């Protein structure tokens, strides 16, 4: 363990007149041979935050923040971040994320018992060069088991956010919760309603990229399965969970609606995983209200927008997710006219690659088929053909400007719409992209728009 610790941290430990410990993720990942892209340096000691902060400052650490109430100090040194906490014992009001009372202590066992899982309650004494394991966490790490530091009912009842942290931990490490842990989470699943939307979204985002933390293959899928198995998914995304057990056409699908959605995330690259999770969220609604999945992409777009608003997803991502959900089914059978495909490519050039990623993940999730999706193959061929033909993919590539149209007689307030329609027409007829031809076409389009 000593060989992976920053030299600055070892020098700090040597300067302290109290034992300084590394705790949590760094210990867990070292003992399980996981190789995180970025290590989280959580450190602790049986001293008050002010005393530790003074020693750290004297040894070249920059103090970013001191929170006396929680005994927390955030530090920086040589470009690395550290979070220190004083040994403490917490008292919670059921379900609330923040402790109601905090008691500082010098007892490492009490500090261990205020944590969440035993695999996160293993300490490394930096100066002594040895691990301290008050609750048997080292054996659990070896066996890849997630076990709570106290009865699971109590641990999850204290802090509803731990319900999602359990899923994230399992996804990022490849560990599995023991039966008591699963049962305790399930019994307390509804406490997630006490957690703010911002925190839920932050944890969901981390879950959707759980495989990236330590390179655990399909870790994001494993994490979502834990959310499902603990009933937490049904509390945060009831519209999606409604698809659990809802069968689909067997000639296309091996899995029910929910499992297919989770597998779509499994096969999706990181940049589209929220859209992958929600791509079929309209199916349960359509089945319940109409008895089939017809137009589920339109219903799904509306529902996805509602979900994103509820979770306070950033506006740009929300808009992108809604567009991807609405478009993911288009030309799934490769029967759409090429002219329509061309126009969709032009009108969605900014998300074209992501749309193809979603179509591929959706295809793979149907039957675990990793071969190229026929629609993706077709659309890439069409796109390459458009490139070879010199099709303009943006207004900048049109050989005419708004000022040219106004000079030709197009009303200024119609210029934007006319230019968009010209771009759409050039998608099918690239030879139209000449100034004289575009001007003539613009006047025709302007007359049509004026008469509407």
mmCIF file with all atom_site columns, N, CA and C in Angstrom, residues 330-334 356 359 372-380:
data_model
loop_
_atom_site.group_PDB
_atom_site.id
_atom_site.type_symbol
_atom_site.label_atom_id
_atom_site.label_alt_id
_atom_site.label_comp_id
_atom_site.label_asym_id
_atom_site.label_entity_id
_atom_site.label_seq_id
_atom_site.pdbx_PDB_ins_code
_atom_site.Cartn_x
_atom_site.Cartn_y
_atom_site.Cartn_z
_atom_site.occupancy
_atom_site.B_iso_or_equiv
_atom_site.pdbx_formal_charge
_atom_site.auth_seq_id
_atom_site.auth_comp_id
_atom_site.auth_asym_id
_atom_site.auth_atom_id
_atom_site.pdbx_PDB_model_num
ATOM 1  N N  . UNK A 1 330 ? -36.611 5.302  -35.954 1.00 0.00 ? 330 UNK A N  1
ATOM 2  C CA . UNK A 1 330 ? -36.815 5.645  -37.360 1.00 0.00 ? 330 UNK A CA 1
ATOM 3  C C  . UNK A 1 330 ? -35.967 4.759  -38.278 1.00 0.00 ? 330 UNK A C  1
ATOM 4  N N  . UNK A 1 331 ? -36.605 4.173  -39.276 1.00 0.00 ? 331 UNK A N  1
ATOM 5  C CA . UNK A 1 331 ? -35.963 3.314  -40.284 1.00 0.00 ? 331 UNK A CA 1
ATOM 6  C C  . UNK A 1 331 ? -35.361 2.054  -39.665 1.00 0.00 ? 331 UNK A C  1
ATOM 7  N N  . UNK A 1 332 ? -35.963 1.568  -38.580 1.00 0.00 ? 332 UNK A N  1
ATOM 8  C CA . UNK A 1 332 ? -35.450 0.355  -37.943 1.00 0.00 ? 332 UNK A CA 1
ATOM 9  C C  . UNK A 1 332 ? -35.500 -0.839 -38.891 1.00 0.00 ? 332 UNK A C  1
ATOM 10 N N  . UNK A 1 333 ? -36.466 -0.838 -39.809 1.00 0.00 ? 333 UNK A N  1
ATOM 11 C CA . UNK A 1 333 ? -36.594 -1.946 -40.765 1.00 0.00 ? 333 UNK A CA 1
ATOM 12 C C  . UNK A 1 333 ? -35.914 -1.652 -42.100 1.00 0.00 ? 333 UNK A C  1
ATOM 13 N N  . UNK A 1 334 ? -35.203 -0.517 -42.181 1.00 0.00 ? 334 UNK A N  1
ATOM 14 C CA . UNK A 1 334 ? -34.459 -0.128 -43.394 1.00 0.00 ? 334 UNK A CA 1
ATOM 15 C C  . UNK A 1 334 ? -35.367 0.045  -44.614 1.00 0.00 ? 334 UNK A C  1
ATOM 16 N N  . UNK A 1 356 ? -26.655 7.022  -34.089 1.00 0.00 ? 356 UNK A N  1
ATOM 17 C CA . UNK A 1 356 ? -26.188 5.727  -34.562 1.00 0.00 ? 356 UNK A CA 1
ATOM 18 C C  . UNK A 1 356 ? -25.723 4.849  -33.400 1.00 0.00 ? 356 UNK A C  1
ATOM 19 N N  . UNK A 1 359 ? -28.888 3.490  -31.849 1.00 0.00 ? 359 UNK A N  1
ATOM 20 C CA . UNK A 1 359 ? -29.486 2.460  -32.699 1.00 0.00 ? 359 UNK A CA 1
ATOM 21 C C  . UNK A 1 359 ? -28.710 1.143  -32.586 1.00 0.00 ? 359 UNK A C  1
ATOM 22 N N  . UNK A 1 372 ? -22.904 -5.445 -36.573 1.00 0.00 ? 372 UNK A N  1
ATOM 23 C CA . UNK A 1 372 ? -23.410 -4.119 -36.944 1.00 0.00 ? 372 UNK A CA 1
ATOM 24 C C  . UNK A 1 372 ? -24.912 -4.134 -37.210 1.00 0.00 ? 372 UNK A C  1
ATOM 25 N N  . UNK A 1 373 ? -25.619 -3.182 -36.644 1.00 0.00 ? 373 UNK A N  1
ATOM 26 C CA . UNK A 1 373 ? -27.067 -3.073 -36.865 1.00 0.00 ? 373 UNK A CA 1
ATOM 27 C C  . UNK A 1 373 ? -27.321 -2.697 -38.322 1.00 0.00 ? 373 UNK A C  1
ATOM 28 N N  . UNK A 1 374 ? -28.250 -3.378 -39.004 1.00 0.00 ? 374 UNK A N  1
ATOM 29 C CA . UNK A 1 374 ? -28.518 -3.061 -40.417 1.00 0.00 ? 374 UNK A CA 1
ATOM 30 C C  . UNK A 1 374 ? -28.831 -1.590 -40.662 1.00 0.00 ? 374 UNK A C  1
ATOM 31 N N  . UNK A 1 375 ? -29.602 -0.972 -39.761 1.00 0.00 ? 375 UNK A N  1
ATOM 32 C CA . UNK A 1 375 ? -29.927 0.444  -39.934 1.00 0.00 ? 375 UNK A CA 1
ATOM 33 C C  . UNK A 1 375 ? -28.675 1.313  -39.872 1.00 0.00 ? 375 UNK A C  1
ATOM 34 N N  . UNK A 1 376 ? -27.786 0.981  -38.963 1.00 0.00 ? 376 UNK A N  1
ATOM 35 C CA . UNK A 1 376 ? -26.547 1.753  -38.820 1.00 0.00 ? 376 UNK A CA 1
ATOM 36 C C  . UNK A 1 376 ? -25.695 1.617  -40.077 1.00 0.00 ? 376 UNK A C  1
ATOM 37 N N  . UNK A 1 377 ? -25.609 0.400  -40.589 1.00 0.00 ? 377 UNK A N  1
ATOM 38 C CA . UNK A 1 377 ? -24.841 0.178  -41.822 1.00 0.00 ? 377 UNK A CA 1
ATOM 39 C C  . UNK A 1 377 ? -25.431 1.003  -42.958 1.00 0.00 ? 377 UNK A C  1
ATOM 40 N N  . UNK A 1 378 ? -26.758 0.962  -43.078 1.00 0.00 ? 378 UNK A N  1
ATOM 41 C CA . UNK A 1 378 ? -27.419 1.709  -44.163 1.00 0.00 ? 378 UNK A CA 1
ATOM 42 C C  . UNK A 1 378 ? -27.195 3.209  -44.020 1.00 0.00 ? 378 UNK A C  1
ATOM 43 N N  . UNK A 1 379 ? -27.399 3.728  -42.808 1.00 0.00 ? 379 UNK A N  1
ATOM 44 C CA . UNK A 1 379 ? -27.279 5.166  -42.609 1.00 0.00 ? 379 UNK A CA 1
ATOM 45 C C  . UNK A 1 379 ? -25.851 5.655  -42.823 1.00 0.00 ? 379 UNK A C  1
ATOM 46 N N  . UNK A 1 380 ? -24.870 4.846  -42.442 1.00 0.00 ? 380 UNK A N  1
ATOM 47 C CA . UNK A 1 380 ? -23.477 5.252  -42.687 1.00 0.00 ? 380 UNK A CA 1
ATOM 48 C C  . UNK A 1 380 ? -23.199 5.281  -44.192 1.00 0.00 ? 380 UNK A C  1
#
